[in-house]
PDB file of C-alpha atoms in Angstrom:
ATOM      1  CA  ASN O   1      79.451  88.902 108.808  1.00 60.00           C
ATOM      2  CA  ALA O   2      81.757  91.772 109.675  1.00 74.00           C
ATOM      3  CA  GLY O   3      84.545  89.635 111.133  1.00 92.00           C
ATOM      4  CA  VAL O   4      86.904  91.855 113.138  1.00 94.00           C
ATOM      5  CA  THR O   5      86.379  95.482 113.509  1.00 95.00           C
ATOM      6  CA  GLN O   6      88.618  98.236 114.743  1.00 96.00           C
ATOM      7  CA  THR O   7      87.735 101.626 115.663  1.00 96.00           C
ATOM      8  CA  PRO O   8      88.675 104.130 114.995  1.00 96.00           C
ATOM      9  CA  LYS O   9      90.386 104.210 111.651  1.00 94.00           C
ATOM     10  CA  PHE O  10      92.864 107.038 112.280  1.00 95.00           C
ATOM     11  CA  GLN O  11      93.574 109.350 115.159  1.00 96.00           C
ATOM     12  CA  VAL O  12      95.826 112.073 116.242  1.00 97.00           C
ATOM     13  CA  LEU O  13      96.614 112.279 120.096  1.00 97.00           C
ATOM     14  CA  LYS O  14      98.826 114.768 122.285  1.00 97.00           C
ATOM     15  CA  THR O  15     101.961 113.517 124.142  1.00 98.00           C
ATOM     16  CA  GLY O  16     100.165 112.659 127.948  1.00 97.00           C
ATOM     17  CA  GLN O  17      97.015 111.721 126.411  1.00 97.00           C
ATOM     18  CA  SER O  18      95.423 108.571 126.837  1.00 96.00           C
ATOM     19  CA  MET O  19      92.694 106.604 124.518  1.00 96.00           C
ATOM     20  CA  THR O  20      91.432 103.149 124.052  1.00 98.00           C
ATOM     21  CA  LEU O  21      91.494 101.751 120.640  1.00 98.00           C
ATOM     22  CA  GLN O  22      88.533  99.220 120.250  1.00 98.00           C
ATOM     23  CA  CYS O  23      88.591  95.863 118.892  1.00 97.00           C
ATOM     24  CA  ALA O  24      85.572  93.443 118.294  1.00 97.00           C
ATOM     25  CA  GLN O  25      84.897  90.241 116.565  1.00 97.00           C
ATOM     26  CA  ASP O  26      81.965  88.223 115.709  1.00 95.00           C
ATOM     27  CA  MET O  27      83.556  84.770 114.824  1.00 94.00           C
ATOM     28  CA  ASN O  28      83.603  83.365 118.750  1.00 94.00           C
ATOM     29  CA  HIS O  29      87.235  83.101 118.465  1.00 93.00           C
ATOM     30  CA  GLU O  30      88.805  82.420 121.786  1.00 92.00           C
ATOM     31  CA  TYR O  31      92.232  83.985 120.807  1.00 93.00           C
ATOM     32  CA  MET O  32      92.587  87.421 120.058  1.00 95.00           C
ATOM     33  CA  SER O  33      95.835  89.467 119.967  1.00 95.00           C
ATOM     34  CA  TRP O  34      97.190  93.425 119.122  1.00 96.00           C
ATOM     35  CA  TYR O  35     100.136  93.770 117.057  1.00 95.00           C
ATOM     36  CA  ARG O  36     101.860  97.249 115.962  1.00 96.00           C
ATOM     37  CA  GLN O  37     103.108  97.943 112.459  1.00 94.00           C
ATOM     38  CA  ASP O  38     106.402 100.127 112.033  1.00 92.00           C
ATOM     39  CA  PRO O  39     108.344 100.503 108.860  1.00 86.00           C
ATOM     40  CA  GLY O  40     111.052  97.698 108.306  1.00 83.00           C
ATOM     41  CA  MET O  41     109.948  95.538 111.446  1.00 85.00           C
ATOM     42  CA  GLY O  42     106.934  93.871 110.348  1.00 87.00           C
ATOM     43  CA  LEU O  43     104.042  93.122 113.047  1.00 91.00           C
ATOM     44  CA  ARG O  44     104.868  93.072 116.623  1.00 92.00           C
ATOM     45  CA  LEU O  45     102.713  91.511 119.210  1.00 92.00           C
ATOM     46  CA  ILE O  46     101.622  93.976 121.966  1.00 96.00           C
ATOM     47  CA  HIS O  47      99.365  91.849 124.292  1.00 95.00           C
ATOM     48  CA  TYR O  48      97.187  88.995 123.428  1.00 93.00           C
ATOM     49  CA  SER O  49      94.213  86.764 125.060  1.00 94.00           C
ATOM     50  CA  VAL O  50      93.603  83.332 125.176  1.00 91.00           C
ATOM     51  CA  GLY O  51      89.759  83.665 126.170  1.00 92.00           C
ATOM     52  CA  ALA O  52      87.573  86.156 128.302  1.00 94.00           C
ATOM     53  CA  GLY O  53      89.230  87.215 131.772  1.00 94.00           C
ATOM     54  CA  ILE O  54      92.918  85.883 130.533  1.00 94.00           C
ATOM     55  CA  THR O  55      95.317  88.399 128.825  1.00 95.00           C
ATOM     56  CA  ASP O  56      99.266  88.092 129.004  1.00 93.00           C
ATOM     57  CA  GLN O  57     102.137  90.403 127.401  1.00 94.00           C
ATOM     58  CA  GLY O  58     103.596  90.085 123.861  1.00 91.00           C
ATOM     59  CA  GLU O  59     107.082  91.309 122.854  1.00 90.00           C
ATOM     60  CA  VAL O  60     106.239  95.080 123.129  1.00 95.00           C
ATOM     61  CA  PRO O  61     103.631  95.632 126.170  1.00 96.00           C
ATOM     62  CA  ASN O  62     105.111  98.573 127.665  1.00 96.00           C
ATOM     63  CA  GLY O  63     102.899 101.841 127.569  1.00 96.00           C
ATOM     64  CA  TYR O  64      99.721  99.625 127.116  1.00 97.00           C
ATOM     65  CA  ASN O  65      96.822  97.726 128.790  1.00 97.00           C
ATOM     66  CA  VAL O  66      94.324  95.368 128.116  1.00 97.00           C
ATOM     67  CA  SER O  67      91.430  93.429 129.631  1.00 96.00           C
ATOM     68  CA  ARG O  68      89.263  90.857 127.813  1.00 97.00           C
ATOM     69  CA  SER O  69      85.712  91.101 129.994  1.00 96.00           C
ATOM     70  CA  THR O  70      83.610  89.406 126.797  1.00 96.00           C
ATOM     71  CA  THR O  71      84.727  86.902 123.905  1.00 96.00           C
ATOM     72  CA  GLU O  72      83.795  89.638 121.516  1.00 97.00           C
ATOM     73  CA  ASP O  73      85.623  92.542 122.567  1.00 97.00           C
ATOM     74  CA  PHE O  74      89.392  93.285 123.343  1.00 98.00           C
ATOM     75  CA  PRO O  75      90.370  97.078 123.779  1.00 98.00           C
ATOM     76  CA  LEU O  76      93.920  98.249 123.711  1.00 98.00           C
ATOM     77  CA  ARG O  77      94.421 101.141 126.083  1.00 98.00           C
ATOM     78  CA  LEU O  78      97.173 103.406 125.782  1.00 96.00           C
ATOM     79  CA  LEU O  79      98.140 105.009 129.503  1.00 92.00           C
ATOM     80  CA  SER O  80     100.095 108.297 128.770  1.00 96.00           C
ATOM     81  CA  ALA O  81     100.620 108.312 124.925  1.00 97.00           C
ATOM     82  CA  ALA O  82     104.444 108.772 123.631  1.00 97.00           C
ATOM     83  CA  PRO O  83     105.742 109.885 120.238  1.00 97.00           C
ATOM     84  CA  SER O  84     107.299 106.393 120.077  1.00 96.00           C
ATOM     85  CA  GLN O  85     103.899 105.003 120.141  1.00 97.00           C
ATOM     86  CA  THR O  86     103.052 106.233 116.678  1.00 97.00           C
ATOM     87  CA  SER O  87     102.204 103.285 114.588  1.00 97.00           C
ATOM     88  CA  VAL O  88      99.899 101.524 112.891  1.00 95.00           C
ATOM     89  CA  TYR O  89      97.635  98.922 115.304  1.00 97.00           C
ATOM     90  CA  PHE O  90      96.020  95.899 114.101  1.00 96.00           C
ATOM     91  CA  CYS O  91      93.739  93.655 115.969  1.00 96.00           C
ATOM     92  CA  ALA O  92      93.411  89.918 115.295  1.00 94.00           C
ATOM     93  CA  SER O  93      91.310  86.978 116.395  1.00 93.00           C
ATOM     94  CA  ARG O  94      92.631  83.283 115.772  1.00 89.00           C
ATOM     95  CA  VAL O  95      91.326  80.101 115.392  1.00 83.00           C
ATOM     96  CA  GLY O  96      93.984  77.627 115.519  1.00 79.00           C
ATOM     97  CA  PRO O  97      97.323  79.131 114.141  1.00 78.00           C
ATOM     98  CA  GLU O  98      95.028  81.213 111.282  1.00 83.00           C
ATOM     99  CA  ALA O  99      94.472  84.916 112.391  1.00 88.00           C
ATOM    100  CA  PHE O 100      92.158  87.185 110.843  1.00 91.00           C
ATOM    101  CA  PHE O 101      93.062  90.831 111.019  1.00 92.00           C
ATOM    102  CA  GLY O 102      91.003  93.853 111.447  1.00 93.00           C
ATOM    103  CA  GLN O 103      91.579  97.086 109.357  1.00 91.00           C
ATOM    104  CA  GLY O 104      94.066  98.712 111.357  1.00 94.00           C
ATOM    105  CA  THR O 105      94.092 102.022 113.154  1.00 95.00           C
ATOM    106  CA  ARG O 106      96.750 104.799 112.222  1.00 95.00           C
ATOM    107  CA  LEU O 107      97.764 106.755 115.419  1.00 97.00           C
ATOM    108  CA  THR O 108      99.973 109.831 115.408  1.00 97.00           C
ATOM    109  CA  VAL O 109     101.116 110.847 118.765  1.00 97.00           C
ATOM    110  CA  VAL O 110     102.356 114.412 118.361  1.00 97.00           C
TER     111      VAL O 110
ATOM    112  CA  ALA U   1     113.852  81.720 118.915  1.00 75.00           C
ATOM    113  CA  GLN U   2     111.345  81.201 116.096  1.00 84.00           C
ATOM    114  CA  SER U   3     112.032  84.374 113.580  1.00 91.00           C
ATOM    115  CA  VAL U   4     111.366  85.016 109.857  1.00 94.00           C
ATOM    116  CA  THR U   5     113.636  86.731 107.382  1.00 96.00           C
ATOM    117  CA  GLN U   6     112.549  88.549 104.276  1.00 96.00           C
ATOM    118  CA  PRO U   7     115.726  89.372 102.436  1.00 96.00           C
ATOM    119  CA  ASP U   8     114.422  91.677 100.152  1.00 95.00           C
ATOM    120  CA  ILE U   9     112.727  94.955 101.366  1.00 94.00           C
ATOM    121  CA  HIS U  10     111.703  96.201  98.211  1.00 96.00           C
ATOM    122  CA  ILE U  11     111.303  94.982  94.465  1.00 97.00           C
ATOM    123  CA  THR U  12     110.222  96.050  91.411  1.00 97.00           C
ATOM    124  CA  VAL U  13     109.081  93.880  88.567  1.00 97.00           C
ATOM    125  CA  SER U  14     107.441  94.840  85.384  1.00 97.00           C
ATOM    126  CA  GLU U  15     103.677  94.013  84.528  1.00 97.00           C
ATOM    127  CA  GLY U  16     103.316  90.614  83.233  1.00 97.00           C
ATOM    128  CA  ALA U  17     106.627  89.669  84.597  1.00 97.00           C
ATOM    129  CA  SER U  18     107.242  86.459  86.957  1.00 97.00           C
ATOM    130  CA  LEU U  19     107.591  87.170  90.605  1.00 97.00           C
ATOM    131  CA  GLU U  20     109.307  85.274  93.529  1.00 98.00           C
ATOM    132  CA  LEU U  21     109.474  86.934  97.069  1.00 98.00           C
ATOM    133  CA  ARG U  22     111.425  85.010  99.448  1.00 98.00           C
ATOM    134  CA  CYS U  23     110.843  83.725 102.932  1.00 98.00           C
ATOM    135  CA  ASN U  24     113.134  82.034 105.452  1.00 97.00           C
ATOM    136  CA  TYR U  25     112.175  80.984 108.816  1.00 95.00           C
ATOM    137  CA  SER U  26     113.458  79.517 111.864  1.00 93.00           C
ATOM    138  CA  TYR U  27     110.863  77.528 113.975  1.00 88.00           C
ATOM    139  CA  GLY U  28     111.616  74.694 116.629  1.00 81.00           C
ATOM    140  CA  ALA U  29     108.145  72.561 115.993  1.00 79.00           C
ATOM    141  CA  THR U  30     106.420  71.880 112.962  1.00 81.00           C
ATOM    142  CA  PRO U  31     105.681  75.409 111.108  1.00 89.00           C
ATOM    143  CA  TYR U  32     102.728  76.628 109.855  1.00 92.00           C
ATOM    144  CA  LEU U  33     103.436  79.400 107.418  1.00 95.00           C
ATOM    145  CA  PHE U  34     101.651  82.247 105.939  1.00 95.00           C
ATOM    146  CA  TRP U  35     101.705  84.830 103.557  1.00 97.00           C
ATOM    147  CA  TYR U  36      99.583  88.144 103.916  1.00 96.00           C
ATOM    148  CA  VAL U  37      99.338  90.923 101.519  1.00 96.00           C
ATOM    149  CA  GLN U  38      98.467  94.411 102.529  1.00 93.00           C
ATOM    150  CA  SER U  39      97.336  97.032 100.120  1.00 91.00           C
ATOM    151  CA  PRO U  40      98.064 100.808 100.916  1.00 84.00           C
ATOM    152  CA  GLY U  41      96.187 102.087 103.878  1.00 80.00           C
ATOM    153  CA  GLN U  42      94.544  98.666 104.285  1.00 83.00           C
ATOM    154  CA  GLY U  43      94.382  95.655 106.529  1.00 86.00           C
ATOM    155  CA  LEU U  44      96.474  92.243 106.247  1.00 90.00           C
ATOM    156  CA  GLN U  45      94.821  89.765 103.943  1.00 91.00           C
ATOM    157  CA  LEU U  46      95.665  85.977 104.084  1.00 92.00           C
ATOM    158  CA  LEU U  47      97.022  84.886 100.520  1.00 96.00           C
ATOM    159  CA  LEU U  48      97.868  81.621 101.259  1.00 95.00           C
ATOM    160  CA  LYS U  49      98.553  79.145 104.003  1.00 94.00           C
ATOM    161  CA  TYR U  50     100.633  75.836 104.670  1.00 94.00           C
ATOM    162  CA  PHE U  51      99.813  73.470 107.554  1.00 90.00           C
ATOM    163  CA  SER U  52     100.621  70.019 106.184  1.00 88.00           C
ATOM    164  CA  GLY U  53     100.540  68.009 102.904  1.00 89.00           C
ATOM    165  CA  ASP U  54     101.368  68.977  99.530  1.00 90.00           C
ATOM    166  CA  THR U  55     104.193  71.294  99.823  1.00 92.00           C
ATOM    167  CA  LEU U  56     103.106  73.593  96.869  1.00 96.00           C
ATOM    168  CA  VAL U  57     100.212  75.476  97.996  1.00 96.00           C
ATOM    169  CA  GLN U  58      97.726  77.569  96.060  1.00 97.00           C
ATOM    170  CA  GLY U  59      96.338  80.831  97.225  1.00 96.00           C
ATOM    171  CA  ILE U  60      94.051  83.512  95.981  1.00 95.00           C
ATOM    172  CA  LYS U  61      94.860  86.020  93.068  1.00 94.00           C
ATOM    173  CA  GLY U  62      97.047  83.415  91.401  1.00 96.00           C
ATOM    174  CA  PHE U  63      99.807  83.355  93.846  1.00 97.00           C
ATOM    175  CA  GLU U  64     101.357  79.881  95.149  1.00 98.00           C
ATOM    176  CA  ALA U  65     104.108  79.297  97.555  1.00 98.00           C
ATOM    177  CA  GLU U  66     106.424  76.025  98.405  1.00 97.00           C
ATOM    178  CA  PHE U  67     107.187  74.839 101.431  1.00 96.00           C
ATOM    179  CA  LYS U  68     111.253  73.488 101.403  1.00 95.00           C
ATOM    180  CA  ARG U  69     111.840  72.078 104.757  1.00 93.00           C
ATOM    181  CA  SER U  70     115.544  71.446 104.039  1.00 93.00           C
ATOM    182  CA  GLN U  71     115.975  75.007 103.101  1.00 95.00           C
ATOM    183  CA  SER U  72     113.582  76.411 105.503  1.00 95.00           C
ATOM    184  CA  SER U  73     112.013  78.594 103.140  1.00 97.00           C
ATOM    185  CA  PHE U  74     108.519  79.357 102.142  1.00 98.00           C
ATOM    186  CA  ASN U  75     108.951  81.377  98.740  1.00 98.00           C
ATOM    187  CA  LEU U  76     105.727  83.230  97.091  1.00 98.00           C
ATOM    188  CA  ARG U  77     105.411  83.076  93.359  1.00 98.00           C
ATOM    189  CA  LYS U  78     103.171  84.584  90.816  1.00 98.00           C
ATOM    190  CA  PRO U  79     103.504  83.956  87.028  1.00 97.00           C
ATOM    191  CA  SER U  80     102.548  87.032  85.619  1.00 97.00           C
ATOM    192  CA  VAL U  81     102.090  89.927  87.964  1.00 97.00           C
ATOM    193  CA  HIS U  82      99.516  92.667  87.353  1.00 96.00           C
ATOM    194  CA  TRP U  83      99.492  96.299  88.272  1.00 95.00           C
ATOM    195  CA  SER U  84      97.125  95.490  91.491  1.00 94.00           C
ATOM    196  CA  ASP U  85      99.671  93.264  93.047  1.00 96.00           C
ATOM    197  CA  ALA U  86     101.490  96.319  94.001  1.00 96.00           C
ATOM    198  CA  ALA U  87     101.455  96.259  98.003  1.00 96.00           C
ATOM    199  CA  GLU U  88     103.546  94.948 100.937  1.00 95.00           C
ATOM    200  CA  TYR U  89     103.858  91.093 101.632  1.00 97.00           C
ATOM    201  CA  PHE U  90     104.513  89.599 104.927  1.00 95.00           C
ATOM    202  CA  CYS U  91     105.564  86.415 105.494  1.00 96.00           C
ATOM    203  CA  ALA U  92     104.488  84.848 109.075  1.00 94.00           C
ATOM    204  CA  VAL U  93     105.208  81.351 111.185  1.00 92.00           C
ATOM    205  CA  GLY U  94     103.044  80.166 113.715  1.00 87.00           C
ATOM    206  CA  GLY U  95     102.165  76.808 115.254  1.00 75.00           C
ATOM    207  CA  GLN U  96      98.774  74.916 116.446  1.00 67.00           C
ATOM    208  CA  GLY U  97      99.868  75.814 120.106  1.00 63.00           C
ATOM    209  CA  ALA U  98     101.727  79.098 119.371  1.00 61.00           C
ATOM    210  CA  GLN U  99     100.530  82.021 121.114  1.00 65.00           C
ATOM    211  CA  LYS U 100     101.919  84.081 118.368  1.00 76.00           C
ATOM    212  CA  LEU U 101     102.645  84.571 114.753  1.00 86.00           C
ATOM    213  CA  VAL U 102     106.064  85.533 114.066  1.00 89.00           C
ATOM    214  CA  PHE U 103     106.043  88.035 110.889  1.00 91.00           C
ATOM    215  CA  GLY U 104     108.963  89.048 108.655  1.00 93.00           C
ATOM    216  CA  GLN U 105     109.823  92.734 107.992  1.00 93.00           C
ATOM    217  CA  GLY U 106     107.798  92.686 104.705  1.00 94.00           C
ATOM    218  CA  THR U 107     108.968  93.275 101.085  1.00 96.00           C
ATOM    219  CA  ARG U 108     107.324  96.059  99.333  1.00 96.00           C
ATOM    220  CA  LEU U 109     106.224  95.086  95.791  1.00 97.00           C
ATOM    221  CA  THR U 110     106.506  97.546  93.046  1.00 97.00           C
ATOM    222  CA  ILE U 111     104.931  96.968  89.696  1.00 96.00           C
ATOM    223  CA  ASN U 112     106.183  98.929  86.264  1.00 94.00           C
ATOM    224  CA  PRO U 113     103.771  99.545  83.632  1.00 88.00           C
TER     225      PRO U 113
END
């Protein structure tokens, strides 16, 4: 049972480039979310989804898009990368209040 | 508004010493409380959780936490730390119908040999 799988683990982008961070879960959880982790700020919610076809914004959604076409997948798209988006990104799926996290994607924007 | 405060950004303890990491929360409904651990370069691993019932909860790796409603606290403890406990620890609060978990800023634990 793989749980929550994120790819890639590391990525370097140039300012203005776009990319998609992939997230897949095999636990059939309806609820999925994306967080970013920055030093001294804990984890902040970017976007979340309560089921296929339903997404909503979290605390820090600007510069990111999401879609949820299947229960399993919840990709995060950076439209035009900026240095402020340098961070570690975590995808999570939930059953009830308990969240299960992927291993993270460390993104650097230069 | 819901929030979590971890007052200690960085704690250093000696191997074999006891440990207490503090967590205070603000939540308008019945809180569900969590402690996660993040080893360097790794994801978040759930240490323990409190939903209801006994206010002293046991977790993995010998950790425990006590829920004190009157103090809005959920402090994490371990009687004797090991070098492998060096990591960052996050407290989080949520609820059954909540759309998100709210995380504290994290406490980085360093272990002296």
